[in-house]
Amino acid sequence: MKRSITPTNHETVMDDGDFIVSKTDLKGRITYANRVFMRMAQYKESELLGVQHNIIRHPDMPRGVFRLLWNTIESGKECFAYVKNMSKNGDFYWVYANVTVDYDQNHNPIGYFSVRRKPSREGIEAVIPVYQEMMRIEQQAGARDAPDASVSWLVQLLQGKGTTYEEFIHTLGH
Ligand SMILES: Cc1cc2nc3c(=O)[nH]c(=O)nc-3n(C[C@H](O)[C@H](O)[C@H](O)COP(=O)(O)O)c2cc1C
């Protein structure tokens, strides 16, 4: 399903104690979404189940961030990330996400699990210029090389500061 939603400049903000929760299968298709997810994203459960999680992808998000996310969770590790998401009406909302692997009783991976909290305003402000630069690099690199180009830039930037993406996200806090 290809939707064409026009992004608005209107931000909706998560409540302090809220958790947005979703689960996917191993291919990233949504298998569960909680009420807060549906309220923030403005989709009904029937519009979400079985659908790729990129249904709420915001065009301002660099592809490199999702490259890092998938590399991390596919290697069995958990991932923390700041993500700008888009609701059905085009509004946006920032989340501080933790994505983990979901295992069955025999410890076989059966999907992924994400819990998101309200990020700090300082964290959002710190991430915006980084993601903007990643977008610029991706546009220059062309579609095929885009995620690799922006990820190497980010890794180098953080190496220069003596840190990793994970530590960077942790210091932004939530
Ligand atoms: C458990 C889980 C949660 C995810 N949550 C989001 C999310 O909130 N927003 C988002 O844009 N992508 C999310 N993704 C990543 C999407 O699957 C997808 O990779 C991303 O939206 C980029 O779209 P694309 O792969 O079509 O380029 C999630 C993936 C998993 C496995």
PDB file of C-alpha atoms and ligand atoms in Angstrom:
ATOM      1  CA  MET A   1       0.000   0.000   0.000  1.00  0.00           C
ATOM      2  CA  LYS A   2       1.519   3.330  -1.020  1.00  0.00           C
ATOM      3  CA  ARG A   3       0.010   6.315   0.700  1.00  0.00           C
ATOM      4  CA  SER A   4       0.638   9.914  -0.093  1.00  0.00           C
ATOM      5  CA  ILE A   5       0.428  11.922   3.076  1.00  0.00           C
ATOM      6  CA  THR A   6       1.511  15.536   3.073  1.00  0.00           C
ATOM      7  CA  PRO A   7       3.597  16.272   6.169  1.00  0.00           C
ATOM      8  CA  THR A   8       2.399  19.221   8.263  1.00  0.00           C
ATOM      9  CA  ASN A   9       4.488  21.406  10.573  1.00  0.00           C
ATOM     10  CA  HIS A  10       2.281  20.509  13.495  1.00  0.00           C
ATOM     11  CA  GLU A  11       3.889  18.537  16.305  1.00  0.00           C
ATOM     12  CA  THR A  12       1.997  16.364  18.734  1.00  0.00           C
ATOM     13  CA  VAL A  13       3.840  15.645  21.967  1.00  0.00           C
ATOM     14  CA  MET A  14       3.778  12.410  23.955  1.00  0.00           C
ATOM     15  CA  ASP A  15       2.533  12.532  27.541  1.00  0.00           C
ATOM     16  CA  ASP A  16       5.197  12.085  30.223  1.00  0.00           C
ATOM     17  CA  GLY A  17       4.108   8.687  31.504  1.00  0.00           C
ATOM     18  CA  ASP A  18       3.018   7.231  28.180  1.00  0.00           C
ATOM     19  CA  PHE A  19       4.533   4.269  26.356  1.00  0.00           C
ATOM     20  CA  ILE A  20       3.980   3.661  22.664  1.00  0.00           C
ATOM     21  CA  VAL A  21       4.315  -0.092  22.109  1.00  0.00           C
ATOM     22  CA  SER A  22       4.376  -2.185  18.959  1.00  0.00           C
ATOM     23  CA  LYS A  23       5.543  -5.601  17.843  1.00  0.00           C
ATOM     24  CA  THR A  24       6.492  -6.752  14.372  1.00  0.00           C
ATOM     25  CA  ASP A  25       7.340 -10.009  12.654  1.00  0.00           C
ATOM     26  CA  LEU A  26      10.921 -10.541  11.437  1.00  0.00           C
ATOM     27  CA  LYS A  27      10.169  -8.554   8.269  1.00  0.00           C
ATOM     28  CA  GLY A  28       8.923  -5.470  10.124  1.00  0.00           C
ATOM     29  CA  ARG A  29       5.190  -6.031   9.622  1.00  0.00           C
ATOM     30  CA  ILE A  30       3.135  -4.856  12.579  1.00  0.00           C
ATOM     31  CA  THR A  31       1.603  -7.657  14.665  1.00  0.00           C
ATOM     32  CA  TYR A  32       0.592  -5.588  17.700  1.00  0.00           C
ATOM     33  CA  ALA A  33       0.051  -1.926  18.559  1.00  0.00           C
ATOM     34  CA  ASN A  34      -1.166  -0.512  21.868  1.00  0.00           C
ATOM     35  CA  ARG A  35      -3.810   2.191  22.353  1.00  0.00           C
ATOM     36  CA  VAL A  36      -1.225   4.988  22.747  1.00  0.00           C
ATOM     37  CA  PHE A  37       0.289   3.977  19.395  1.00  0.00           C
ATOM     38  CA  MET A  38      -3.103   4.213  17.724  1.00  0.00           C
ATOM     39  CA  ARG A  39      -3.871   7.553  19.362  1.00  0.00           C
ATOM     40  CA  MET A  40      -0.521   9.146  18.419  1.00  0.00           C
ATOM     41  CA  ALA A  41      -0.343   7.679  14.900  1.00  0.00           C
ATOM     42  CA  GLN A  42      -4.106   8.148  14.338  1.00  0.00           C
ATOM     43  CA  TYR A  43      -4.573   4.731  12.783  1.00  0.00           C
ATOM     44  CA  LYS A  44      -7.124   2.107  13.745  1.00  0.00           C
ATOM     45  CA  GLU A  45      -5.869  -1.343  14.686  1.00  0.00           C
ATOM     46  CA  SER A  46      -7.258  -2.775  11.429  1.00  0.00           C
ATOM     47  CA  GLU A  47      -5.170  -0.275   9.440  1.00  0.00           C
ATOM     48  CA  LEU A  48      -1.975  -1.320  11.228  1.00  0.00           C
ATOM     49  CA  LEU A  49      -1.984  -5.094  11.618  1.00  0.00           C
ATOM     50  CA  GLY A  50       0.030  -6.863   8.904  1.00  0.00           C
ATOM     51  CA  VAL A  51       1.314  -3.559   7.536  1.00  0.00           C
ATOM     52  CA  GLN A  52       5.003  -2.538   7.296  1.00  0.00           C
ATOM     53  CA  HIS A  53       6.147  -0.344  10.167  1.00  0.00           C
ATOM     54  CA  ASN A  54       7.255   2.295   7.684  1.00  0.00           C
ATOM     55  CA  ILE A  55       3.563   3.318   7.529  1.00  0.00           C
ATOM     56  CA  ILE A  56       4.511   5.991  10.103  1.00  0.00           C
ATOM     57  CA  ARG A  57       7.900   6.831   8.566  1.00  0.00           C
ATOM     58  CA  HIS A  58       8.483  10.578   8.346  1.00  0.00           C
ATOM     59  CA  PRO A  59      10.242  11.876   5.198  1.00  0.00           C
ATOM     60  CA  ASP A  60      12.613  13.925   7.416  1.00  0.00           C
ATOM     61  CA  MET A  61      14.125  10.717   8.818  1.00  0.00           C
ATOM     62  CA  PRO A  62      17.470   9.697   7.255  1.00  0.00           C
ATOM     63  CA  ARG A  63      17.549   6.180   5.840  1.00  0.00           C
ATOM     64  CA  GLY A  64      20.869   5.667   7.622  1.00  0.00           C
ATOM     65  CA  VAL A  65      19.154   5.689  11.007  1.00  0.00           C
ATOM     66  CA  PHE A  66      16.977   2.750   9.962  1.00  0.00           C
ATOM     67  CA  ARG A  67      20.022   1.018   8.470  1.00  0.00           C
ATOM     68  CA  LEU A  68      21.683   1.259  11.898  1.00  0.00           C
ATOM     69  CA  LEU A  69      18.502   0.107  13.594  1.00  0.00           C
ATOM     70  CA  TRP A  70      18.071  -2.993  11.422  1.00  0.00           C
ATOM     71  CA  ASN A  71      21.799  -3.888  11.559  1.00  0.00           C
ATOM     72  CA  THR A  72      21.663  -3.712  15.342  1.00  0.00           C
ATOM     73  CA  ILE A  73      18.497  -5.725  15.946  1.00  0.00           C
ATOM     74  CA  GLU A  74      19.288  -8.310  13.264  1.00  0.00           C
ATOM     75  CA  SER A  75      22.549  -8.998  15.074  1.00  0.00           C
ATOM     76  CA  GLY A  76      20.496  -9.697  18.208  1.00  0.00           C
ATOM     77  CA  LYS A  77      21.299  -6.480  20.067  1.00  0.00           C
ATOM     78  CA  GLU A  78      18.870  -3.886  21.342  1.00  0.00           C
ATOM     79  CA  CYS A  79      18.735  -0.475  19.748  1.00  0.00           C
ATOM     80  CA  PHE A  80      17.960   2.967  21.140  1.00  0.00           C
ATOM     81  CA  ALA A  81      17.032   5.748  18.744  1.00  0.00           C
ATOM     82  CA  TYR A  82      15.411   9.128  18.428  1.00  0.00           C
ATOM     83  CA  VAL A  83      12.752   8.870  15.727  1.00  0.00           C
ATOM     84  CA  LYS A  84      10.484  11.464  14.140  1.00  0.00           C
ATOM     85  CA  ASN A  85       7.244   9.753  13.135  1.00  0.00           C
ATOM     86  CA  MET A  86       4.309  10.847  11.008  1.00  0.00           C
ATOM     87  CA  SER A  87       0.652  10.430  11.897  1.00  0.00           C
ATOM     88  CA  LYS A  88      -2.056   9.630   9.373  1.00  0.00           C
ATOM     89  CA  ASN A  89      -2.992  13.333   9.060  1.00  0.00           C
ATOM     90  CA  GLY A  90       0.650  14.362   8.407  1.00  0.00           C
ATOM     91  CA  ASP A  91       1.408  15.694  11.901  1.00  0.00           C
ATOM     92  CA  PHE A  92       4.677  14.584  13.475  1.00  0.00           C
ATOM     93  CA  TYR A  93       5.774  13.310  16.884  1.00  0.00           C
ATOM     94  CA  TRP A  94       9.222  12.512  18.288  1.00  0.00           C
ATOM     95  CA  VAL A  95       9.880   9.351  20.237  1.00  0.00           C
ATOM     96  CA  TYR A  96      12.768   7.865  22.193  1.00  0.00           C
ATOM     97  CA  ALA A  97      12.628   4.247  21.057  1.00  0.00           C
ATOM     98  CA  ASN A  98      14.038   1.018  22.416  1.00  0.00           C
ATOM     99  CA  VAL A  99      13.801  -1.868  19.939  1.00  0.00           C
ATOM    100  CA  THR A 100      14.571  -5.437  20.981  1.00  0.00           C
ATOM    101  CA  VAL A 101      14.318  -8.942  19.576  1.00  0.00           C
ATOM    102  CA  ASP A 102      11.255 -10.963  20.552  1.00  0.00           C
ATOM    103  CA  TYR A 103      12.078 -14.661  21.172  1.00  0.00           C
ATOM    104  CA  ASP A 104       9.916 -17.765  21.468  1.00  0.00           C
ATOM    105  CA  GLN A 105      10.321 -20.301  24.288  1.00  0.00           C
ATOM    106  CA  ASN A 106      13.228 -21.988  22.497  1.00  0.00           C
ATOM    107  CA  HIS A 107      15.006 -18.658  22.079  1.00  0.00           C
ATOM    108  CA  ASN A 108      14.353 -18.488  18.351  1.00  0.00           C
ATOM    109  CA  PRO A 109      13.769 -14.918  17.151  1.00  0.00           C
ATOM    110  CA  ILE A 110      10.117 -14.478  16.120  1.00  0.00           C
ATOM    111  CA  GLY A 111       9.962 -10.724  15.669  1.00  0.00           C
ATOM    112  CA  TYR A 112      10.792  -7.368  17.189  1.00  0.00           C
ATOM    113  CA  PHE A 113       9.386  -5.289  19.978  1.00  0.00           C
ATOM    114  CA  SER A 114       9.525  -1.537  20.405  1.00  0.00           C
ATOM    115  CA  VAL A 115       8.727   0.624  23.425  1.00  0.00           C
ATOM    116  CA  ARG A 116       8.882   4.398  23.066  1.00  0.00           C
ATOM    117  CA  ARG A 117       8.864   7.145  25.614  1.00  0.00           C
ATOM    118  CA  LYS A 118       8.675  10.910  25.407  1.00  0.00           C
ATOM    119  CA  PRO A 119      12.151  12.234  24.498  1.00  0.00           C
ATOM    120  CA  SER A 120      13.670  15.303  26.123  1.00  0.00           C
ATOM    121  CA  ARG A 121      13.398  18.585  24.232  1.00  0.00           C
ATOM    122  CA  GLU A 122      17.195  19.003  24.478  1.00  0.00           C
ATOM    123  CA  GLY A 123      17.661  15.560  22.965  1.00  0.00           C
ATOM    124  CA  ILE A 124      15.378  16.424  20.045  1.00  0.00           C
ATOM    125  CA  GLU A 125      17.190  19.725  19.494  1.00  0.00           C
ATOM    126  CA  ALA A 126      20.550  17.908  19.476  1.00  0.00           C
ATOM    127  CA  VAL A 127      19.393  15.252  17.024  1.00  0.00           C
ATOM    128  CA  ILE A 128      17.694  17.560  14.488  1.00  0.00           C
ATOM    129  CA  PRO A 129      20.918  19.058  12.983  1.00  0.00           C
ATOM    130  CA  VAL A 130      22.562  15.613  12.903  1.00  0.00           C
ATOM    131  CA  TYR A 131      19.627  14.088  11.013  1.00  0.00           C
ATOM    132  CA  GLN A 132      19.493  17.127   8.690  1.00  0.00           C
ATOM    133  CA  GLU A 133      23.138  16.653   7.772  1.00  0.00           C
ATOM    134  CA  MET A 134      22.540  12.931   7.222  1.00  0.00           C
ATOM    135  CA  MET A 135      19.645  13.799   4.866  1.00  0.00           C
ATOM    136  CA  ARG A 136      21.886  16.200   2.939  1.00  0.00           C
ATOM    137  CA  ILE A 137      24.577  13.538   2.570  1.00  0.00           C
ATOM    138  CA  GLU A 138      21.985  10.978   1.447  1.00  0.00           C
ATOM    139  CA  GLN A 139      20.632  13.319  -1.222  1.00  0.00           C
ATOM    140  CA  GLN A 140      24.142  13.861  -2.557  1.00  0.00           C
ATOM    141  CA  ALA A 141      25.033  10.185  -2.480  1.00  0.00           C
ATOM    142  CA  GLY A 142      22.032   9.030  -4.544  1.00  0.00           C
ATOM    143  CA  ALA A 143      19.504   6.377  -3.591  1.00  0.00           C
ATOM    144  CA  ARG A 144      21.747   3.305  -3.749  1.00  0.00           C
ATOM    145  CA  ASP A 145      24.578   4.610  -1.573  1.00  0.00           C
ATOM    146  CA  ALA A 146      22.512   6.890   0.659  1.00  0.00           C
ATOM    147  CA  PRO A 147      22.277   4.885   3.898  1.00  0.00           C
ATOM    148  CA  ASP A 148      25.937   3.807   3.804  1.00  0.00           C
ATOM    149  CA  ALA A 149      27.101   7.363   3.147  1.00  0.00           C
ATOM    150  CA  SER A 150      25.155   8.928   6.011  1.00  0.00           C
ATOM    151  CA  VAL A 151      26.018   6.125   8.436  1.00  0.00           C
ATOM    152  CA  SER A 152      29.759   6.463   7.733  1.00  0.00           C
ATOM    153  CA  TRP A 153      29.516  10.213   8.235  1.00  0.00           C
ATOM    154  CA  LEU A 154      27.721   9.708  11.554  1.00  0.00           C
ATOM    155  CA  VAL A 155      30.130   7.031  12.759  1.00  0.00           C
ATOM    156  CA  GLN A 156      33.081   9.286  11.901  1.00  0.00           C
ATOM    157  CA  LEU A 157      31.516  12.294  13.596  1.00  0.00           C
ATOM    158  CA  LEU A 158      30.957  10.307  16.769  1.00  0.00           C
ATOM    159  CA  GLN A 159      34.379   8.652  16.620  1.00  0.00           C
ATOM    160  CA  GLY A 160      35.855  12.139  16.478  1.00  0.00           C
ATOM    161  CA  LYS A 161      34.000  12.870  19.707  1.00  0.00           C
ATOM    162  CA  GLY A 162      35.196   9.592  21.186  1.00  0.00           C
ATOM    163  CA  THR A 163      31.731   8.088  21.327  1.00  0.00           C
ATOM    164  CA  THR A 164      29.359   5.637  19.575  1.00  0.00           C
ATOM    165  CA  TYR A 165      25.796   6.081  18.320  1.00  0.00           C
ATOM    166  CA  GLU A 166      24.533   4.153  21.315  1.00  0.00           C
ATOM    167  CA  GLU A 167      26.407   6.324  23.825  1.00  0.00           C
ATOM    168  CA  PHE A 168      25.376   9.465  21.939  1.00  0.00           C
ATOM    169  CA  ILE A 169      21.700   8.519  22.187  1.00  0.00           C
ATOM    170  CA  HIS A 170      22.099   7.599  25.859  1.00  0.00           C
ATOM    171  CA  THR A 171      23.660  10.957  26.699  1.00  0.00           C
ATOM    172  CA  LEU A 172      20.720  12.728  25.050  1.00  0.00           C
ATOM    173  CA  GLY A 173      18.563  10.896  27.566  1.00  0.00           C
ATOM    174  CA  HIS A 174      14.827  10.964  27.703  1.00  0.00           C
TER     175      HIS A 174
HETATM  176  C1  LIG B   1       9.920  -3.164  16.165  1.00  0.00           C
HETATM  177  C2  LIG B   1      10.172  -2.105  15.118  1.00  0.00           C
HETATM  178  C3  LIG B   1       9.693  -0.821  15.329  1.00  0.00           C
HETATM  179  C4  LIG B   1       9.886   0.169  14.377  1.00  0.00           C
HETATM  180  N1  LIG B   1       9.385   1.421  14.633  1.00  0.00           N
HETATM  181  C5  LIG B   1       9.487   2.376  13.673  1.00  0.00           C
HETATM  182  C6  LIG B   1       8.913   3.659  13.886  1.00  0.00           C
HETATM  183  O1  LIG B   1       8.338   3.969  14.940  1.00  0.00           O
HETATM  184  N2  LIG B   1       9.009   4.559  12.880  1.00  0.00           N
HETATM  185  C7  LIG B   1       9.646   4.278  11.707  1.00  0.00           C
HETATM  186  O2  LIG B   1       9.699   5.159  10.832  1.00  0.00           O
HETATM  187  N3  LIG B   1      10.226   3.075  11.504  1.00  0.00           N
HETATM  188  C8  LIG B   1      10.152   2.124  12.454  1.00  0.00           C
HETATM  189  N4  LIG B   1      10.736   0.904  12.231  1.00  0.00           N
HETATM  190  C9  LIG B   1      11.551   0.718  11.019  1.00  0.00           C
HETATM  191  C10 LIG B   1      10.715   0.377   9.805  1.00  0.00           C
HETATM  192  O3  LIG B   1      10.548  -1.024   9.752  1.00  0.00           O
HETATM  193  C11 LIG B   1      11.421   0.841   8.494  1.00  0.00           C
HETATM  194  O4  LIG B   1      12.686   0.240   8.374  1.00  0.00           O
HETATM  195  C12 LIG B   1      11.596   2.371   8.435  1.00  0.00           C
HETATM  196  O5  LIG B   1      10.369   3.020   8.634  1.00  0.00           O
HETATM  197  C13 LIG B   1      12.212   2.837   7.120  1.00  0.00           C
HETATM  198  O6  LIG B   1      11.419   2.494   6.069  1.00  0.00           O
HETATM  199  P1  LIG B   1      12.016   1.715   4.818  1.00  0.00           P
HETATM  200  O7  LIG B   1      12.712   0.496   5.396  1.00  0.00           O
HETATM  201  O8  LIG B   1      10.867   1.396   3.958  1.00  0.00           O
HETATM  202  O9  LIG B   1      12.988   2.683   4.198  1.00  0.00           O
HETATM  203  C14 LIG B   1      10.577  -0.115  13.163  1.00  0.00           C
HETATM  204  C15 LIG B   1      11.060  -1.409  12.963  1.00  0.00           C
HETATM  205  C16 LIG B   1      10.875  -2.386  13.917  1.00  0.00           C
HETATM  206  C17 LIG B   1      11.412  -3.779  13.672  1.00  0.00           C
END
